[in-house]
Amino acid sequence: FEIGFQNNLINSSSVVLPKSVINKIGGFPEEITSREDLYTWIKIASSYPVCYTDKPLTWYIIDETNARKRLNKSEPDFYYQFIEPGNFYKNEFLAFAALHKGMMDSIFNSKDVARQIAIRYSYTVLHQKKLKRLKFYNRIPSLLLKSFFKFIHFLRFIKKRITSFITKNDLG
């Protein structure tokens, strides 16, 4: 957890473990539609020793369209059950994951879930900036936030298109 909260280290393609471990924890939760893999890795790391290598083992392509579709469903905070008093880095890792989820909930889904997350993880030391951002998002109407982020996404798309056009025309 100490290494994990610093970066998004885990994706399903980079994990190697015995099948028996997945079976013992009950597999991937079917009731969770977003970040169910992270939930599973947290559950495993809470019960089993884990090792880490900084050697790149996989390439991960983010499909924004599918990610956005999954954001349209509100789910409870599943990370809270893993908080372990006295385990600083684990709790900070959980706060990081939950605060990110809370921001997505505040923008796309449920302000109630987002507000609950802001309260539950107010203990964070390392992610105070993210906590403040979540509290700020919780004060702004979701429709306004969603429109703002769609506009930012549109600007990024336009920037890519213009950069591609300029690069293509500069080359010949």
Coordinates of N, CA, C and O in Angstrom, one line a residue:
F1 N 0.8 -1.2 0.0 CA 0.0 0.0 0.0 C 0.9 1.3 0.0 O 0.5 2.3 -0.6
E2 N 2.0 1.2 0.6 CA 2.9 2.4 0.7 C 3.3 2.7 -0.8 O 3.3 3.9 -1.1
I3 N 3.6 1.8 -1.6 CA 4.0 2.0 -3.0 C 2.8 2.3 -3.8 O 2.7 3.2 -4.6
G4 N 1.7 1.6 -3.5 CA 0.5 1.7 -4.3 C -0.2 3.0 -4.3 O -0.8 3.4 -5.4
F5 N -0.2 3.7 -3.2 CA -1.0 5.0 -3.2 C -0.3 6.1 -4.1 O -0.9 7.1 -4.5
Q6 N 1.0 5.9 -4.3 CA 1.8 6.9 -5.1 C 1.5 6.9 -6.6 O 1.5 7.9 -7.2
N7 N 1.1 5.7 -7.1 CA 0.8 5.6 -8.5 C -0.3 4.6 -8.7 O -0.6 3.8 -7.8
N8 N -0.9 4.6 -9.9 CA -1.9 3.6 -10.2 C -1.2 2.4 -10.7 O -1.0 2.3 -11.9
L9 N -0.7 1.6 -9.8 CA 0.2 0.5 -10.2 C -0.5 -0.8 -10.7 O 0.1 -1.5 -11.4
I10 N -1.7 -1.0 -10.4 CA -2.3 -2.3 -10.7 C -3.3 -2.2 -11.8 O -4.2 -1.3 -11.8
N11 N -3.2 -3.0 -12.7 CA -4.3 -3.3 -13.7 C -4.3 -4.8 -13.8 O -3.3 -5.5 -13.6
S12 N -5.4 -5.3 -14.2 CA -5.6 -6.8 -14.3 C -4.6 -7.5 -15.1 O -4.3 -8.7 -14.9
S13 N -4.1 -6.8 -16.1 CA -3.1 -7.5 -17.0 C -1.7 -7.7 -16.3 O -0.9 -8.4 -16.8
S14 N -1.5 -6.9 -15.3 CA -0.2 -7.0 -14.7 C -0.1 -7.8 -13.4 O 0.9 -7.9 -12.7
V15 N -1.2 -8.4 -13.0 CA -1.2 -9.2 -11.8 C -1.0 -10.7 -12.1 O -1.6 -11.2 -13.0
V16 N -0.1 -11.3 -11.3 CA 0.1 -12.7 -11.4 C -0.1 -13.3 -10.0 O 0.4 -12.9 -9.0
L17 N -1.0 -14.3 -9.9 CA -1.3 -14.9 -8.6 C -2.0 -16.3 -8.9 O -2.5 -16.5 -10.0
P18 N -1.9 -17.2 -7.9 CA -2.5 -18.5 -8.0 C -4.0 -18.3 -8.1 O -4.6 -17.5 -7.4
K19 N -4.7 -19.1 -9.0 CA -6.1 -19.1 -9.1 C -6.8 -19.4 -7.8 O -7.9 -18.8 -7.5
S20 N -6.2 -20.1 -6.9 CA -6.8 -20.5 -5.6 C -7.0 -19.2 -4.8 O -8.0 -19.2 -4.0
V21 N -6.2 -18.2 -4.9 CA -6.4 -16.9 -4.2 C -7.7 -16.3 -4.6 O -8.5 -15.8 -3.8
I22 N -7.9 -16.2 -5.9 CA -9.1 -15.6 -6.4 C -10.3 -16.4 -6.0 O -11.3 -15.8 -5.6
N23 N -10.2 -17.7 -6.0 CA -11.3 -18.5 -5.6 C -11.6 -18.3 -4.1 O -12.8 -18.3 -3.7
K24 N -10.6 -18.2 -3.2 CA -10.7 -18.1 -1.8 C -11.4 -16.8 -1.4 O -12.2 -16.7 -0.4
I25 N -11.2 -15.7 -2.2 CA -11.8 -14.4 -1.9 C -13.2 -14.3 -2.5 O -13.9 -13.3 -2.4
G26 N -13.6 -15.3 -3.3 CA -14.9 -15.2 -4.0 C -14.9 -14.6 -5.3 O -16.0 -14.3 -5.8
G27 N -13.8 -14.5 -6.0 CA -13.7 -13.9 -7.3 C -14.0 -12.4 -7.4 O -14.0 -11.7 -6.4
F28 N -14.2 -11.9 -8.6 CA -14.5 -10.5 -8.8 C -15.9 -10.3 -8.4 O -16.8 -11.1 -8.8
P29 N -16.2 -9.2 -7.7 CA -17.6 -9.0 -7.3 C -18.5 -8.6 -8.5 O -18.2 -7.6 -9.2
E30 N -19.5 -9.3 -8.8 CA -20.4 -9.0 -10.0 C -21.3 -7.8 -9.7 O -21.8 -7.2 -10.7
E31 N -21.5 -7.5 -8.4 CA -22.4 -6.4 -8.1 C -21.8 -5.0 -8.3 O -22.4 -4.0 -8.3
I32 N -20.4 -5.0 -8.5 CA -19.7 -3.7 -8.7 C -19.4 -3.6 -10.2 O -18.9 -4.5 -10.8
T33 N -19.8 -2.4 -10.8 CA -19.6 -2.3 -12.2 C -18.4 -1.4 -12.6 O -17.9 -1.3 -13.7
S34 N -17.9 -0.6 -11.6 CA -16.8 0.3 -11.8 C -15.7 0.0 -10.8 O -15.9 0.0 -9.6
R35 N -14.5 -0.2 -11.3 CA -13.3 -0.4 -10.5 C -13.4 -1.6 -9.6 O -12.8 -1.7 -8.5
E36 N -14.1 -2.6 -10.1 CA -14.2 -3.9 -9.4 C -12.9 -4.6 -9.3 O -12.6 -5.3 -8.3
D37 N -12.0 -4.3 -10.3 CA -10.7 -5.0 -10.2 C -9.9 -4.4 -9.0 O -9.3 -5.1 -8.3
L38 N -9.9 -3.0 -8.9 CA -9.2 -2.4 -7.7 C -9.8 -3.0 -6.4 O -9.0 -3.3 -5.5
Y39 N -11.1 -3.1 -6.3 CA -11.7 -3.7 -5.1 C -11.1 -5.0 -4.8 O -10.7 -5.4 -3.7
T40 N -11.0 -5.9 -5.9 CA -10.5 -7.2 -5.8 C -9.0 -7.2 -5.3 O -8.6 -8.0 -4.4
W41 N -8.2 -6.3 -5.9 CA -6.8 -6.3 -5.5 C -6.6 -5.8 -4.1 O -5.7 -6.3 -3.3
I42 N -7.4 -4.9 -3.7 CA -7.4 -4.4 -2.3 C -7.7 -5.5 -1.3 O -7.1 -5.8 -0.3
K43 N -8.8 -6.3 -1.7 CA -9.2 -7.4 -0.9 C -8.1 -8.5 -0.7 O -7.8 -9.0 0.4
I44 N -7.4 -8.7 -1.9 CA -6.3 -9.7 -1.8 C -5.2 -9.2 -1.0 O -4.6 -9.9 -0.1
A45 N -4.8 -7.9 -1.2 CA -3.6 -7.3 -0.5 C -3.9 -7.2 1.0 O -3.0 -7.1 1.8
S46 N -5.2 -7.2 1.4 CA -5.6 -7.1 2.8 C -5.4 -8.5 3.5 O -5.4 -8.5 4.7
S47 N -5.3 -9.5 2.7 CA -5.3 -10.9 3.3 C -4.0 -11.7 3.0 O -3.7 -12.7 3.6
Y48 N -3.3 -11.2 1.9 CA -2.1 -12.0 1.5 C -0.9 -11.1 1.3 O -1.1 -9.9 1.0
P49 N 0.3 -11.6 1.5 CA 1.5 -10.8 1.2 C 1.6 -10.5 -0.3 O 1.2 -11.4 -1.2
V50 N 2.0 -9.4 -0.7 CA 2.1 -8.9 -2.1 C 3.5 -8.4 -2.4 O 4.1 -7.8 -1.5
C51 N 4.0 -8.7 -3.5 CA 5.3 -8.1 -3.9 C 5.1 -7.3 -5.2 O 4.0 -7.4 -5.9
Y52 N 6.0 -6.4 -5.4 CA 5.9 -5.4 -6.5 C 7.2 -5.3 -7.3 O 8.2 -5.4 -6.7
T53 N 7.1 -5.1 -8.6 CA 8.2 -4.8 -9.4 C 7.9 -3.5 -10.2 O 6.8 -3.3 -10.6
D54 N 8.9 -2.7 -10.3 CA 8.7 -1.5 -11.1 C 9.1 -1.7 -12.6 O 9.0 -0.8 -13.4
K55 N 9.3 -2.9 -12.9 CA 9.6 -3.3 -14.3 C 8.3 -3.3 -15.1 O 7.3 -3.9 -14.7
P56 N 8.3 -2.5 -16.2 CA 7.0 -2.5 -17.0 C 6.7 -3.9 -17.6 O 7.6 -4.4 -18.3
L57 N 5.6 -4.4 -17.3 CA 5.2 -5.7 -17.8 C 4.0 -5.7 -18.8 O 3.8 -6.7 -19.5
T58 N 3.3 -4.6 -18.8 CA 2.1 -4.5 -19.7 C 2.0 -3.1 -20.3 O 2.5 -2.2 -19.7
W59 N 1.2 -3.0 -21.3 CA 0.7 -1.7 -21.8 C -0.7 -1.7 -21.5 O -1.5 -2.7 -21.7
Y60 N -1.2 -0.5 -21.1 CA -2.6 -0.4 -20.8 C -3.2 0.7 -21.6 O -2.8 1.9 -21.5
I61 N -4.2 0.4 -22.4 CA -4.9 1.5 -23.2 C -6.2 1.8 -22.5 O -7.1 0.9 -22.3
I62 N -6.4 3.0 -22.2 CA -7.7 3.5 -21.5 C -8.7 3.8 -22.6 O -8.5 4.6 -23.5
D63 N -9.8 3.1 -22.5 CA -11.0 3.3 -23.4 C -11.9 4.3 -22.7 O -12.7 3.8 -21.9
E64 N -11.9 5.6 -23.0 CA -12.7 6.6 -22.3 C -14.2 6.3 -22.5 O -14.9 6.6 -21.6
T65 N -14.6 5.9 -23.7 CA -16.0 5.7 -23.9 C -16.6 4.7 -23.0 O -17.6 4.9 -22.4
N66 N -15.9 3.5 -22.8 CA -16.4 2.5 -21.9 C -16.4 3.0 -20.4 O -17.2 2.7 -19.6
A67 N -15.3 3.7 -20.1 CA -15.1 4.2 -18.7 C -16.3 5.1 -18.4 O -16.8 5.1 -17.3
R68 N -16.6 6.0 -19.3 CA -17.7 7.0 -19.1 C -19.1 6.3 -19.0 O -19.9 6.7 -18.2
K69 N -19.3 5.2 -19.7 CA -20.6 4.5 -19.6 C -20.7 3.9 -18.2 O -21.8 3.9 -17.6
R70 N -19.6 3.4 -17.6 CA -19.7 2.8 -16.3 C -19.9 3.8 -15.2 O -20.4 3.5 -14.1
L71 N -19.6 5.1 -15.5 CA -19.7 6.1 -14.5 C -21.2 6.5 -14.3 O -21.5 7.2 -13.3
N72 N -22.1 6.1 -15.2 CA -23.5 6.5 -15.1 C -24.3 5.7 -14.1 O -25.5 5.8 -14.0
K73 N -23.6 4.9 -13.3 CA -24.3 4.1 -12.3 C -23.7 4.4 -10.9 O -22.5 4.2 -10.7
S74 N -24.5 4.8 -10.0 CA -23.9 5.1 -8.6 C -23.9 3.8 -7.8 O -24.8 3.0 -7.9
E75 N -22.8 3.7 -7.1 CA -22.6 2.5 -6.2 C -22.1 3.0 -4.9 O -21.5 4.0 -4.8
P76 N -22.3 2.2 -3.8 CA -21.8 2.6 -2.5 C -20.3 2.6 -2.5 O -19.6 2.1 -3.4
D77 N -19.8 3.1 -1.4 CA -18.3 3.1 -1.1 C -17.9 1.7 -0.6 O -18.2 1.4 0.5
F78 N -17.3 0.9 -1.5 CA -16.9 -0.4 -1.1 C -15.6 -0.5 -0.4 O -15.2 -1.5 0.1
Y79 N -14.8 0.6 -0.5 CA -13.5 0.6 0.0 C -13.4 0.8 1.6 O -12.5 0.3 2.2
Y80 N -14.5 1.4 2.1 CA -14.5 1.7 3.5 C -14.3 0.5 4.4 O -13.7 0.5 5.5
Q81 N -14.8 -0.7 4.0 CA -14.7 -1.9 4.8 C -13.3 -2.4 5.0 O -13.0 -3.2 5.9
F82 N -12.3 -1.9 4.2 CA -10.9 -2.3 4.3 C -10.1 -1.4 5.2 O -8.9 -1.7 5.4
I83 N -10.6 -0.3 5.7 CA -9.9 0.6 6.6 C -9.4 -0.2 7.8 O -10.1 -1.0 8.4
E84 N -8.1 0.0 8.1 CA -7.5 -0.8 9.2 C -6.8 0.2 10.1 O -5.8 0.8 9.7
P85 N -7.3 0.4 11.3 CA -6.7 1.4 12.2 C -5.2 1.1 12.4 O -4.8 0.0 12.6
G86 N -4.4 2.2 12.3 CA -3.0 2.0 12.5 C -2.2 1.7 11.2 O -1.0 1.7 11.3
N87 N -2.9 1.3 10.2 CA -2.2 1.0 8.9 C -2.2 2.2 8.0 O -3.1 2.3 7.1
F88 N -1.3 3.1 8.2 CA -1.3 4.5 7.6 C -1.3 4.4 6.1 O -2.2 5.0 5.4
Y89 N -0.4 3.6 5.4 CA -0.4 3.6 4.0 C -1.6 2.9 3.3 O -2.1 3.3 2.3
K90 N -2.0 1.9 4.0 CA -3.2 1.2 3.5 C -4.4 2.2 3.5 O -5.2 2.3 2.5
N91 N -4.6 2.8 4.6 CA -5.7 3.8 4.8 C -5.6 5.0 3.8 O -6.6 5.5 3.3
E92 N -4.4 5.4 3.6 CA -4.2 6.5 2.6 C -4.4 6.0 1.2 O -5.0 6.7 0.4
F93 N -4.1 4.8 0.9 CA -4.4 4.2 -0.4 C -5.9 4.1 -0.6 O -6.4 4.5 -1.7
L94 N -6.6 3.7 0.4 CA -8.1 3.6 0.3 C -8.7 5.0 0.2 O -9.6 5.2 -0.6
A95 N -8.1 6.0 0.9 CA -8.6 7.3 0.8 C -8.4 7.8 -0.7 O -9.4 8.4 -1.2
F96 N -7.3 7.6 -1.2 CA -7.0 8.0 -2.6 C -8.0 7.4 -3.6 O -8.7 8.1 -4.4
A97 N -8.3 6.1 -3.5 CA -9.2 5.4 -4.4 C -10.6 5.9 -4.1 O -11.4 6.2 -5.1
A98 N -11.0 6.1 -2.9 CA -12.4 6.5 -2.6 C -12.6 8.0 -2.9 O -13.7 8.3 -3.5
L99 N -11.7 8.8 -2.7 CA -11.9 10.2 -3.1 C -12.0 10.4 -4.6 O -12.8 11.2 -5.1
H100 N -11.2 9.6 -5.3 CA -11.4 9.6 -6.8 C -12.8 9.2 -7.2 O -13.5 9.8 -8.0
K101 N -13.3 8.1 -6.6 CA -14.6 7.6 -6.8 C -15.6 8.7 -6.4 O -16.6 9.0 -7.1
G102 N -15.4 9.4 -5.3 CA -16.3 10.4 -4.8 C -16.4 11.6 -5.8 O -17.5 12.1 -6.0
M103 N -15.3 11.9 -6.4 CA -15.3 13.0 -7.4 C -16.2 12.6 -8.6 O -17.0 13.4 -9.1
M104 N -16.0 11.4 -9.0 CA -16.8 10.9 -10.2 C -18.3 10.8 -9.8 O -19.1 11.2 -10.6
D105 N -18.6 10.4 -8.6 CA -20.0 10.4 -8.1 C -20.5 11.8 -8.0 O -21.7 12.0 -8.4
S106 N -19.7 12.7 -7.6 CA -20.2 14.1 -7.5 C -20.5 14.7 -8.8 O -21.5 15.4 -9.0
I107 N -19.7 14.3 -9.8 CA -20.0 14.9 -11.2 C -21.1 14.1 -11.9 O -22.0 14.8 -12.5
F108 N -21.1 12.8 -11.9 CA -21.9 12.0 -12.7 C -23.1 11.4 -12.0 O -24.1 11.0 -12.7
N109 N -23.1 11.1 -10.7 CA -24.1 10.3 -10.1 C -24.7 10.9 -8.9 O -25.7 11.6 -9.0
S110 N -24.2 10.5 -7.8 CA -24.8 10.8 -6.5 C -24.1 11.7 -5.6 O -23.0 11.3 -5.1
K111 N -24.6 12.8 -5.3 CA -24.0 13.8 -4.4 C -24.0 13.2 -3.0 O -23.1 13.4 -2.2
D112 N -25.0 12.3 -2.7 CA -25.1 11.7 -1.3 C -23.9 10.8 -1.1 O -23.3 10.8 0.0
V113 N -23.6 9.9 -2.1 CA -22.4 9.0 -1.9 C -21.2 9.9 -1.8 O -20.3 9.6 -1.0
A114 N -21.0 10.9 -2.7 CA -19.8 11.7 -2.7 C -19.7 12.5 -1.3 O -18.5 12.6 -0.8
R115 N -20.8 13.0 -0.7 CA -20.7 13.6 0.6 C -20.3 12.6 1.7 O -19.5 13.0 2.5
Q116 N -20.8 11.4 1.6 CA -20.4 10.4 2.6 C -19.0 10.1 2.5 O -18.3 9.9 3.5
I117 N -18.4 10.0 1.3 CA -17.0 9.7 1.1 C -16.2 10.8 1.6 O -15.2 10.6 2.3
A118 N -16.6 12.1 1.4 CA -15.8 13.2 1.9 C -15.7 13.2 3.5 O -14.7 13.5 4.1
I119 N -16.8 12.7 4.1 CA -16.8 12.6 5.6 C -16.0 11.4 6.0 O -15.1 11.5 6.9
R120 N -16.2 10.2 5.4 CA -15.5 9.0 5.8 C -13.9 9.1 5.7 O -13.2 8.5 6.5
Y121 N -13.5 9.8 4.7 CA -12.0 9.9 4.4 C -11.4 11.2 4.8 O -10.3 11.5 4.3
S122 N -12.1 11.9 5.6 CA -11.5 13.2 6.1 C -10.3 13.1 6.9 O -9.5 14.1 7.1
Y123 N -9.9 11.9 7.3 CA -8.7 11.6 8.0 C -7.5 11.7 7.2 O -6.4 11.8 7.7
T124 N -7.6 11.7 5.9 CA -6.4 11.6 5.0 C -5.4 12.7 5.3 O -5.8 13.9 5.5
V125 N -4.2 12.4 5.3 CA -3.1 13.3 5.5 C -2.5 13.7 4.1 O -2.2 14.8 3.8
L126 N -2.3 12.6 3.3 CA -1.6 12.8 2.0 C -2.5 13.3 0.9 O -2.0 13.7 -0.2
H127 N -3.8 13.2 1.0 CA -4.7 13.6 -0.1 C -5.7 14.7 0.3 O -6.8 14.7 -0.2
Q128 N -5.2 15.6 1.1 CA -6.0 16.8 1.5 C -6.5 17.6 0.3 O -7.6 18.1 0.3
K129 N -5.6 17.8 -0.7 CA -6.0 18.5 -1.9 C -7.1 17.9 -2.6 O -8.1 18.5 -3.0
K130 N -7.1 16.6 -2.8 CA -8.2 15.8 -3.4 C -9.4 15.9 -2.6 O -10.5 16.0 -3.2
L131 N -9.3 15.8 -1.3 CA -10.5 16.0 -0.4 C -11.1 17.3 -0.6 O -12.4 17.4 -0.7
K132 N -10.3 18.4 -0.6 CA -10.9 19.7 -0.8 C -11.5 19.9 -2.1 O -12.6 20.5 -2.2
R133 N -11.0 19.3 -3.2 CA -11.6 19.3 -4.5 C -12.9 18.6 -4.5 O -13.9 19.1 -5.0
L134 N -13.0 17.4 -3.8 CA -14.3 16.7 -3.7 C -15.3 17.6 -3.0 O -16.5 17.7 -3.4
K135 N -14.9 18.2 -1.9 CA -15.9 19.1 -1.1 C -16.4 20.2 -2.0 O -17.5 20.6 -1.9
F136 N -15.4 20.8 -2.8 CA -15.8 21.8 -3.7 C -16.8 21.3 -4.8 O -17.8 21.9 -5.0
Y137 N -16.5 20.2 -5.4 CA -17.4 19.6 -6.4 C -18.8 19.3 -5.7 O -19.8 19.5 -6.4
N138 N -18.8 18.9 -4.5 CA -20.1 18.6 -3.8 C -21.0 19.8 -3.7 O -22.2 19.7 -3.5
R139 N -20.4 21.0 -3.7 CA -21.2 22.3 -3.6 C -21.7 22.8 -4.9 O -22.6 23.7 -4.9
I140 N -21.3 22.2 -6.0 CA -21.7 22.7 -7.4 C -22.7 21.7 -8.0 O -22.5 20.5 -7.9
P141 N -23.7 22.2 -8.6 CA -24.7 21.3 -9.2 C -24.1 20.4 -10.2 O -23.2 20.8 -11.0
S142 N -24.5 19.1 -10.2 CA -23.9 18.1 -11.0 C -24.0 18.4 -12.5 O -23.1 18.2 -13.3
L143 N -25.1 19.0 -12.9 CA -25.3 19.4 -14.3 C -24.2 20.4 -14.8 O -23.7 20.2 -15.9
L144 N -23.9 21.3 -13.9 CA -22.9 22.3 -14.2 C -21.5 21.6 -14.3 O -20.7 21.9 -15.2
L145 N -21.2 20.8 -13.3 CA -19.9 20.1 -13.4 C -19.8 19.2 -14.6 O -18.8 19.2 -15.3
K146 N -20.9 18.4 -14.9 CA -20.8 17.5 -16.0 C -20.6 18.3 -17.3 O -19.8 17.9 -18.2
S147 N -21.3 19.4 -17.5 CA -21.1 20.3 -18.7 C -19.7 20.8 -18.8 O -19.1 20.8 -19.8
F148 N -19.1 21.2 -17.6 CA -17.8 21.8 -17.6 C -16.8 20.7 -18.1 O -15.9 20.9 -18.9
F149 N -16.9 19.5 -17.5 CA -16.0 18.4 -17.9 C -16.2 17.9 -19.4 O -15.2 17.6 -20.0
K150 N -17.4 18.0 -19.8 CA -17.6 17.7 -21.3 C -17.0 18.7 -22.1 O -16.4 18.4 -23.2
F151 N -17.0 20.0 -21.7 CA -16.4 21.0 -22.5 C -14.9 20.9 -22.5 O -14.2 21.0 -23.5
I152 N -14.3 20.5 -21.3 CA -12.8 20.3 -21.2 C -12.5 19.1 -22.1 O -11.4 19.2 -22.9
H153 N -13.3 18.1 -22.1 CA -13.0 16.9 -23.0 C -13.0 17.3 -24.5 O -12.2 16.9 -25.3
F154 N -14.0 18.1 -24.8 CA -14.1 18.7 -26.2 C -12.9 19.5 -26.6 O -12.3 19.3 -27.7
L155 N -12.4 20.3 -25.7 CA -11.2 21.1 -26.0 C -10.0 20.2 -26.2 O -9.2 20.5 -27.1
R156 N -9.8 19.2 -25.4 CA -8.7 18.2 -25.6 C -8.8 17.6 -26.9 O -7.8 17.4 -27.6
F157 N -10.0 17.2 -27.3 CA -10.2 16.6 -28.6 C -9.8 17.5 -29.7 O -9.1 17.1 -30.7
I158 N -10.3 18.8 -29.7 CA -9.9 19.8 -30.7 C -8.4 20.0 -30.7 O -7.8 20.1 -31.8
K159 N -7.8 20.1 -29.6 CA -6.3 20.3 -29.5 C -5.6 19.1 -30.2 O -4.7 19.4 -31.0
K160 N -6.1 17.9 -30.0 CA -5.4 16.7 -30.7 C -5.6 16.9 -32.2 O -4.7 16.6 -32.9
R161 N -6.8 17.2 -32.6 CA -7.1 17.3 -34.0 C -6.2 18.4 -34.7 O -5.7 18.2 -35.8
I162 N -6.1 19.6 -34.0 CA -5.3 20.7 -34.6 C -3.9 20.3 -34.6 O -3.2 20.5 -35.6
T163 N -3.4 19.7 -33.5 CA -2.0 19.3 -33.4 C -1.7 18.3 -34.5 O -0.6 18.4 -35.2
S164 N -2.6 17.3 -34.7 CA -2.4 16.3 -35.8 C -2.4 17.0 -37.2 O -1.6 16.6 -38.0
F165 N -3.3 17.9 -37.4 CA -3.4 18.6 -38.7 C -2.1 19.4 -38.9 O -1.5 19.3 -40.0
I166 N -1.6 20.1 -37.9 CA -0.4 20.9 -38.1 C 0.8 20.0 -38.4 O 1.6 20.3 -39.2
T167 N 0.9 18.9 -37.6 CA 2.1 18.0 -37.7 C 2.0 17.4 -39.1 O 3.1 17.3 -39.8
K168 N 0.9 17.0 -39.6 CA 0.7 16.4 -40.9 C 1.1 17.3 -42.0 O 1.8 17.0 -42.9
N169 N 0.7 18.6 -41.9 CA 1.0 19.6 -42.9 C 2.4 20.1 -42.8 O 3.0 20.5 -43.9
D170 N 3.1 20.0 -41.7 CA 4.5 20.5 -41.6 C 5.4 19.4 -42.2 O 6.5 19.7 -42.7
L171 N 5.0 18.2 -42.2 CA 5.8 17.1 -42.7 C 5.8 17.0 -44.2 O 6.6 16.4 -44.8
G172 N 4.8 17.7 -44.8 CA 4.9 17.7 -46.2 C 3.7 17.6 -47.0 O 3.6 17.5 -48.1

